[in-house]
Coordinates of C-alpha atoms in Angstrom, one line a residue:
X1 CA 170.4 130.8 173.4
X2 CA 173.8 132.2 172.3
X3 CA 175.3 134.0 169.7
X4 CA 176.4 131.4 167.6
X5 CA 172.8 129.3 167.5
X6 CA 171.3 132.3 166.4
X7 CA 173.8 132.5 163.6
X8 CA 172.9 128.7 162.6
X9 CA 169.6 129.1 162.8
X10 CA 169.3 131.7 160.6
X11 CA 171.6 130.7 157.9
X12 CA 169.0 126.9 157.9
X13 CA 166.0 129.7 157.3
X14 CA 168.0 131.3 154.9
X15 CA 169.2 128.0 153.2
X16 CA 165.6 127.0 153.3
X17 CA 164.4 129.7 151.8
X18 CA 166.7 129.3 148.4
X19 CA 166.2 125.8 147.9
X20 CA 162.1 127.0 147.9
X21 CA 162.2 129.3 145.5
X22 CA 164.5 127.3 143.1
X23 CA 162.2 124.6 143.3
X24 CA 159.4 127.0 142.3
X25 CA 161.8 128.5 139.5
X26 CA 162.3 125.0 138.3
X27 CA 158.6 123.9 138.0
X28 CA 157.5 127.4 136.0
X29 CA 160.5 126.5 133.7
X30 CA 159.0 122.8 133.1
X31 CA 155.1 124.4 132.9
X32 CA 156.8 126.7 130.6
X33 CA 157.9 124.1 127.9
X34 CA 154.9 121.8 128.2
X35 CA 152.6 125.0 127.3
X36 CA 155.2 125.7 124.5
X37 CA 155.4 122.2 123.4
X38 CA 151.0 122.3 123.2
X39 CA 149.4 122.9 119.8
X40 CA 147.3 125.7 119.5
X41 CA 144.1 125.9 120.4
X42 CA 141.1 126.0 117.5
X43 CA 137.5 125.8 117.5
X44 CA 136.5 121.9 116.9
X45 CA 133.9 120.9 114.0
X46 CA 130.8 120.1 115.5
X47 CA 129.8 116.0 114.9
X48 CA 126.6 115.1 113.1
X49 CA 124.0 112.9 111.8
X50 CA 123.9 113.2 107.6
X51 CA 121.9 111.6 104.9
X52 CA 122.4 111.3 101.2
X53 CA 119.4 113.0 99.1
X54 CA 118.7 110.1 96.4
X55 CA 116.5 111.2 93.4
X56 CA 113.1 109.0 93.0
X57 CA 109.4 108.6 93.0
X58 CA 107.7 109.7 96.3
X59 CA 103.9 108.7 96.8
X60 CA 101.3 110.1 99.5
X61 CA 99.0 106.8 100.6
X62 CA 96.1 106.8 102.5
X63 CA 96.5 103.6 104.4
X64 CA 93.3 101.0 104.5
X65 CA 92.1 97.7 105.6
X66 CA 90.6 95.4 102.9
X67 CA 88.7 92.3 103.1
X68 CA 88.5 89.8 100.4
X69 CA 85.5 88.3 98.7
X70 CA 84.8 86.7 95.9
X71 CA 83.3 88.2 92.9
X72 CA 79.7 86.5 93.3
X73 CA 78.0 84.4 96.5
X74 CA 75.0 82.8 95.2
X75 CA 72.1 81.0 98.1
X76 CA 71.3 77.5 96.9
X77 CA 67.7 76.7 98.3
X78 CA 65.2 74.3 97.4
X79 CA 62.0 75.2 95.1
X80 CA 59.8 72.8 97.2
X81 CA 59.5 71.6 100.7
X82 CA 60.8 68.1 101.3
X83 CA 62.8 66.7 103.9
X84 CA 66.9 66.2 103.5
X85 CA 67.5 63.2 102.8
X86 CA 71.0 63.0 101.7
X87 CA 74.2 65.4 101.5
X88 CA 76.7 65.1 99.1
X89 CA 79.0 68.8 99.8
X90 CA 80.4 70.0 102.6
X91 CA 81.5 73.5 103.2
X92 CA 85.0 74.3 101.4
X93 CA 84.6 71.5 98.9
X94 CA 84.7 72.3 95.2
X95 CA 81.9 72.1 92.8
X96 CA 81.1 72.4 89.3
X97 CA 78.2 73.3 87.6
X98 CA 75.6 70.2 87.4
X99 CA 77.0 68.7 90.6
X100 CA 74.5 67.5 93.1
X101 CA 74.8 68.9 96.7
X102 CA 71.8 67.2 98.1
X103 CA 68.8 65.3 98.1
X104 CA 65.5 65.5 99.2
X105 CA 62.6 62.6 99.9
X106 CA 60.9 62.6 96.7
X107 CA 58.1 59.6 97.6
X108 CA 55.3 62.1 97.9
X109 CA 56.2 63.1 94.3
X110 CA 57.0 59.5 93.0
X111 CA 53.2 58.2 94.2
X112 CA 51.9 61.3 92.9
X113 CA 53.7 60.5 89.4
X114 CA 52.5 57.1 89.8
X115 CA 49.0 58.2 89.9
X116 CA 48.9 60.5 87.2
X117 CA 50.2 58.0 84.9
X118 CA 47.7 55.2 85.7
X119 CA 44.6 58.1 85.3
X120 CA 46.3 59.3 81.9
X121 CA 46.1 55.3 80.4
X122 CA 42.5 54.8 81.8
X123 CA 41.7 58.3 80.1
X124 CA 43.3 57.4 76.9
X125 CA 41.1 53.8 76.9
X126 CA 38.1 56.4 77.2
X127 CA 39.1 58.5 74.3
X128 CA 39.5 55.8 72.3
X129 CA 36.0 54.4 73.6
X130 CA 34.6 57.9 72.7
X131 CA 36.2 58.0 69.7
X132 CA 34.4 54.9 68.6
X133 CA 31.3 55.6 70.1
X134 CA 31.5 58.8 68.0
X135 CA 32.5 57.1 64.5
X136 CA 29.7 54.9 65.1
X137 CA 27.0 58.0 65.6
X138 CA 28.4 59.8 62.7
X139 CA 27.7 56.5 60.2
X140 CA 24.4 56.6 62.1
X141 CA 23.3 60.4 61.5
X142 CA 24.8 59.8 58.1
X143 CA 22.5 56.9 57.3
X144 CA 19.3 58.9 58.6
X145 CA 20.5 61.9 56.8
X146 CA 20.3 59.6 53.7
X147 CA 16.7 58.4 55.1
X148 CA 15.1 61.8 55.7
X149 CA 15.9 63.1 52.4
X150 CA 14.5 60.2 50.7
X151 CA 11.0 60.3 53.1
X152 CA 11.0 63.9 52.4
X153 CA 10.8 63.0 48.5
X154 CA 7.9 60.8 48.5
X155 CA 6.3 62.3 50.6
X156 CA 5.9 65.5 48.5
X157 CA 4.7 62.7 45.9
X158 CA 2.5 61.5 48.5
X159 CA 3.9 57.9 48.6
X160 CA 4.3 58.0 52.4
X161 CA 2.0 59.4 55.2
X162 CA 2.8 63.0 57.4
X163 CA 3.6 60.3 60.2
X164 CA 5.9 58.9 58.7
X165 CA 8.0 61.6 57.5
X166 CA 7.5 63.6 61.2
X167 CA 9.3 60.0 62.8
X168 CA 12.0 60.2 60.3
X169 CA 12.5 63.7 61.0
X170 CA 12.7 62.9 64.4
X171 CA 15.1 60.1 64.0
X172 CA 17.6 62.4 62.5
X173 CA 17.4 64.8 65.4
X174 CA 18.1 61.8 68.0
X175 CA 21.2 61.3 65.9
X176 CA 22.8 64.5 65.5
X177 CA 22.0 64.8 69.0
X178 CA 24.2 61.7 69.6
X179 CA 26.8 62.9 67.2
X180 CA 27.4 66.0 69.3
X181 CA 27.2 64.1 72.3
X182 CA 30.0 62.0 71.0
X183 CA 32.3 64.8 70.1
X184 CA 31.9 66.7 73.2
X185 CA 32.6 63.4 75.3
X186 CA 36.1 63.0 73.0
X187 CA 37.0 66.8 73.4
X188 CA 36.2 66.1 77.7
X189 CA 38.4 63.2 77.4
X190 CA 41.2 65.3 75.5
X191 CA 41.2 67.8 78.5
X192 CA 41.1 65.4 80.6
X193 CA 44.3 63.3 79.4
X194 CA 45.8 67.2 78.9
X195 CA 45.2 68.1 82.6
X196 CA 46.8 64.8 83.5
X197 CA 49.8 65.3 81.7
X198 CA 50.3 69.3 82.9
X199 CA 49.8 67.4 86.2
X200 CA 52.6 64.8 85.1
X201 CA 55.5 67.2 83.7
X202 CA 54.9 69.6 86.8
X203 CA 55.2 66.1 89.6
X204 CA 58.2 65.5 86.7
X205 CA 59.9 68.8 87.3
X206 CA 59.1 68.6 91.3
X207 CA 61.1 65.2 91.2
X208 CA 64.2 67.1 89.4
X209 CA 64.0 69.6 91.9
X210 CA 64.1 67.0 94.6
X211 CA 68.0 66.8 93.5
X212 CA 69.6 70.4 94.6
X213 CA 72.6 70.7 92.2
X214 CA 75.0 73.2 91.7
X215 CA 73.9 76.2 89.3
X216 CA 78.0 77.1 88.5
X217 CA 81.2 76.4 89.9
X218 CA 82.7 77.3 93.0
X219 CA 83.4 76.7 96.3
X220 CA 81.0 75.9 99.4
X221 CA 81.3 78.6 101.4
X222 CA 78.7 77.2 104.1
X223 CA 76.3 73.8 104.7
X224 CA 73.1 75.5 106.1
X225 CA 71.5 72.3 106.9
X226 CA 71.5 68.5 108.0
X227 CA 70.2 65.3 107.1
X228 CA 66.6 65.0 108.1
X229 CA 66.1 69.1 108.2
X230 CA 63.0 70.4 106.6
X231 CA 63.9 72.0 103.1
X232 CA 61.5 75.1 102.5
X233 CA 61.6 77.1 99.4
X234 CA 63.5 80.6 100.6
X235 CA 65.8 78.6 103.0
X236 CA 69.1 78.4 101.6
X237 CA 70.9 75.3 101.9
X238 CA 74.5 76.1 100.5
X239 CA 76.0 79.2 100.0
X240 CA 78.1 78.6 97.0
X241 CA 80.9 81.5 95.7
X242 CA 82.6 81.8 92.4
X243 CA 86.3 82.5 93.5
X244 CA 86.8 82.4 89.5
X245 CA 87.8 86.2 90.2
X246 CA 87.9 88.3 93.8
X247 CA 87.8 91.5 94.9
X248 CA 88.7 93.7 98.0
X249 CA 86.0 95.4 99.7
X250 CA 87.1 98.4 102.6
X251 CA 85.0 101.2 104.1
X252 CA 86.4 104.6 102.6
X253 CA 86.2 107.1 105.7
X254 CA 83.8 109.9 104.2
X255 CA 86.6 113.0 104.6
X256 CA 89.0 111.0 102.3
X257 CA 86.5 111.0 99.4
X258 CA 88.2 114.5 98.2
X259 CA 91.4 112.1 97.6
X260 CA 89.9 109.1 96.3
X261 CA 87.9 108.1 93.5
X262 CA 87.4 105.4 91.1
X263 CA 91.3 104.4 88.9
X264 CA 93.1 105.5 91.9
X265 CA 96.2 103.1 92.2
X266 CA 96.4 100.8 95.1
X267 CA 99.3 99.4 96.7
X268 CA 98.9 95.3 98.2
X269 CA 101.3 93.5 100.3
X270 CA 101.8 89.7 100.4
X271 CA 100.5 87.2 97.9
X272 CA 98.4 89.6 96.4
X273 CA 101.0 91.7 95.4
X274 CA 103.0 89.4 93.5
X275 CA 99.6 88.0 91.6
X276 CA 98.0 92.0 91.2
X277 CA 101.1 94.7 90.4
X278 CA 98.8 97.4 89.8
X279 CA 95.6 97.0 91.1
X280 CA 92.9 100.1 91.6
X281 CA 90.2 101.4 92.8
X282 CA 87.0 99.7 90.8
X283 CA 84.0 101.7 92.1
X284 CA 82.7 103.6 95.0
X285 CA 79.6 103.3 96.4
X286 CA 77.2 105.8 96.2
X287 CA 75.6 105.6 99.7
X288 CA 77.2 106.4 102.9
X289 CA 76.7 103.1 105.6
X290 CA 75.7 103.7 109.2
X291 CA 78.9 104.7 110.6
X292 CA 79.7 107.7 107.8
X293 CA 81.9 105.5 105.8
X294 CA 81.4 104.6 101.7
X295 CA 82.0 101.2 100.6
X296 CA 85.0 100.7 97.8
X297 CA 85.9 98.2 95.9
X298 CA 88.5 96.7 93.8
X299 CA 88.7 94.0 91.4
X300 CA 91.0 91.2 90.9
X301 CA 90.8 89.6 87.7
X302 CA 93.6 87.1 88.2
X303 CA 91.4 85.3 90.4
X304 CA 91.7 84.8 94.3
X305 CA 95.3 84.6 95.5
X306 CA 95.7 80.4 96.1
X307 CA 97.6 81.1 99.5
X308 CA 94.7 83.6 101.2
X309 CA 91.3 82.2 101.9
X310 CA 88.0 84.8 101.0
X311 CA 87.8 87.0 104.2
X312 CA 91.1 87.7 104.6
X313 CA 92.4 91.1 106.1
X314 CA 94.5 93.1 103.6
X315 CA 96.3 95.7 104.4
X316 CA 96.9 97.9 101.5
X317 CA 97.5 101.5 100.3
X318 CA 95.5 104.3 98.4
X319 CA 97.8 106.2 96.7
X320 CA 96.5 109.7 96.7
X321 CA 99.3 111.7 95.2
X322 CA 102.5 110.9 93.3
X323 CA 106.0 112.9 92.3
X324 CA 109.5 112.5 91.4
X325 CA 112.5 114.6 92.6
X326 CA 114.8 114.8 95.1
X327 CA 114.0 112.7 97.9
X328 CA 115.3 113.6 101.8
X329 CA 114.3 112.3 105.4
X330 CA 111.5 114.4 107.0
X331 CA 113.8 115.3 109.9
X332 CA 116.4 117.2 107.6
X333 CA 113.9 119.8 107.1
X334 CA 114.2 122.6 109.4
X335 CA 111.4 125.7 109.2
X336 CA 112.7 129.0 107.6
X337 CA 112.5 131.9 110.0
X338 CA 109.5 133.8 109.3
X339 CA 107.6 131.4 108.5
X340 CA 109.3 131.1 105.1
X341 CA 108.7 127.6 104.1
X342 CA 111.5 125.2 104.7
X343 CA 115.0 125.2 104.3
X344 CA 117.8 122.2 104.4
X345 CA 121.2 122.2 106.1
X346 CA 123.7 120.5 103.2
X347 CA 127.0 120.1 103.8
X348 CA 129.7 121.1 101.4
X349 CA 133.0 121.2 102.2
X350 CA 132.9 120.4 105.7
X351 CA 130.5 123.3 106.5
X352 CA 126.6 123.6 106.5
X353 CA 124.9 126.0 104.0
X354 CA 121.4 126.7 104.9
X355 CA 119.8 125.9 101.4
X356 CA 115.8 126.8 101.2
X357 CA 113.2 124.4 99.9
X358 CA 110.5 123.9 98.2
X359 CA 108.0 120.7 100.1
X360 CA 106.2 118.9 97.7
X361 CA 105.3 115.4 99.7
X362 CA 105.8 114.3 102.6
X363 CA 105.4 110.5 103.7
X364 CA 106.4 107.8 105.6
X365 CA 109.2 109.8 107.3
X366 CA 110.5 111.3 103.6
X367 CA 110.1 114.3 101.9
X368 CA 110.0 115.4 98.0
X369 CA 111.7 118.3 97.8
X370 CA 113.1 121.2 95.2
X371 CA 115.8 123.2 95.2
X372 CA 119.5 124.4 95.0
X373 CA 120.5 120.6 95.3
X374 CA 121.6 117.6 93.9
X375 CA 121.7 114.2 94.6
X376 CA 123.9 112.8 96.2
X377 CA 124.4 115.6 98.1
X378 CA 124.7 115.1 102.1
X379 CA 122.0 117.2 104.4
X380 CA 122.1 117.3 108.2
X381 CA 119.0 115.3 110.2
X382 CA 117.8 115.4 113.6
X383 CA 115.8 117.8 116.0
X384 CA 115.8 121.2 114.2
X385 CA 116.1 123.0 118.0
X386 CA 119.8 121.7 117.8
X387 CA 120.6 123.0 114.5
X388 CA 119.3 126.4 115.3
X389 CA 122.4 127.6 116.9
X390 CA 124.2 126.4 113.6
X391 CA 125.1 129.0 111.0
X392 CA 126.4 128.6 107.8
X393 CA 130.4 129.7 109.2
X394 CA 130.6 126.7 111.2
X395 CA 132.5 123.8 110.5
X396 CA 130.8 120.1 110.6
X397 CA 131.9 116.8 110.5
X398 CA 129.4 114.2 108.8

């Protein structure tokens, strides 16, 4: 290579060189105004969920099952044994008192009625046989009477013989004899006519029960029988219920009996609701059932609801404690260190200031709560692990 390619070549390396390290110049000069043109940097407020404490009424329930019933189930069976013979109710029709539900053969009963009346009249023709058989031996002992007394007169004047006066004597006796006899047979007869008619009035009453009628109104719950069944006395053959008024029946479970007693208020949904605002607890049984839980009860005085039938599944609330205050969700509260209770994160100002509280409640996902707040105030909510690396010198953004 000569002289003068070295040169060239070196003064390209050289060239090559500058135009590098101007282009470099040139960029550091543009990074250099877009850094100056940047804002500065700051911390950024840290985004969260907030809710609005609200000032109300805050209950603790004890949530239950109820069943309805009606107030009173009566078991309609018959007082004698008799075949059906007719039904007039079926099950969910409406009765009222005096209404008959059924019928039973009552031709035993009729011939037996039939028969004491005929033996009544032939018994009354006796008495009034025996009757006149006894007038007739009273006027007969009345005559001897007259007899004797006058025999007995002359023969203490001897005007008639011993004989005499022993037959008269005897006479008499024959006729009080008959007398008696006549006035036992009427008083026989009397019994006899009173037997008959006890016998009457009870096949009487048998035939009345022969009609099974309603004893008050209500509703056929159930038909236990059909035409042609045997009707026995024990057997029922409706089961009626007065749906006049109903209650709600549930099994209290025996370790919430420290929280509820009789007056305790009761919260319904649905129908019953709107028909019972503030139902409560009527009456708890005293005796536990076989699965440790105590039967309780309330009553509905406004009668059954017209939209649910009697066995309906309730649900419904005891309400076991009660407050008003300030009201916030359960997940703003976060646990003091130290197990100091509770404490709330609020936000003022666009910072959160750790505010300790006071838990009176807690239900259904809310708390009632007191303390350095006010409603309408905002509080932070959701998982307390987050908020722990939170301190009251940090900015927030509801």
């Amino acid at each position: 290579m000569t002289k003068k390619k070295r040169v060239l070549y070196r003064l390209a390396a050289i060239l090559l060189i500058v135009a590098v390290i101007a282009g470099l110049m040139m960029a550091l000069r543009g990074a250099k105004q877009k850094m100056a043109a940047a804002p500065e940097w700051k911390p950024r407020p840290v985004p969260l969920e907030t809710a609005v404490i609200r000032e109300g009424v805050l209950s603790r329930t004890i949530r239950y099952l109820g069943r309805l019933e009606a107030l009173s189930t009566a078991e309609i069976a018959p007082k004698i044994s008799a075949r059906v013979l007719s039904l007039h109710a079926d099950q969910g029709d409406a009765v009222a008192a005096g209404d008959i539900l059924a019928r039973l053969d009552d031709r035993n009963i009729r011939a037996q009625i039939a028969a004491a009346e005929a033996n009544i009249n032939a018994a009354k023709a006796r008495l009034i046989g025996a009757r006149a058989a006894a007038t007739a031996a009273r006027s007969s002992l009345s005559f001897l009477e007259r007899e004797y007394e006058r025999y007995k007169t002359l023969f203490e004047k001897e005007g008639i013989s011993e004989s005499a006066m022993e037959a008269s004597r005897n006479r008499l006796y024959e006729a009080r004899g008959r007398a008696v006899q006549a006035e036992q047979s009427i008083r026989s007869v009397q019994k006899e006519i009173a037997a008959l008619t006890a016998q009457l009035t009870e096949a009487d009453a048998r035939l009345a029960d022969t009609e099974i009628r309603a004893e008050q109104s209500g509703t056929i719950e159930k038909r236990h029988a059909e035409v042609g069944d045997m009707a026995m006395p024990g057997k029922p053959l409706f089961t009626l219920m007065d749906v006049s008024s109903c209650r709600i029946a549930f099994n209290l479970v025996q370790e919430d009996l420290k929280w509820i007693g009789p007056g305790r208020p009761v919260r319904l949904s649905g129908p019953v609701a709107e028909e019972q605002p503030e139902p409560a607890v009527s009456r708890i049984f005293p005796s536990l059932e076989s699965d440790q839980t105590v039967r309780a009860e309330i009553d509905l005085p406004g009668g059954c609801p017209e939209q649910l039938r009697v066995g309906s599944l309730l649900p419904m609330e005891v309400v076991v404690k009660k407050g008003a205050g300030l009201i916030v969700p359960r997940a703003a509260l976060v646990p003091a260190p130290k197990d100091a209770g509770y404490q709330v994160y609020a936000v003022r100002e666009n910072r959160l200031v750790s505010v300790p509280v006071q838990v009176m409640i807690e239900h259904g996902g809310q708390a009632l709560i007191a303390g350095a707040l006010a409603a309408g105030e905002s509080v932070a909510v959701g998982e307390y692990l987050q908020w722990i690396r939170l301190h009251g010198a940090m900015d927030a953004t509801p």
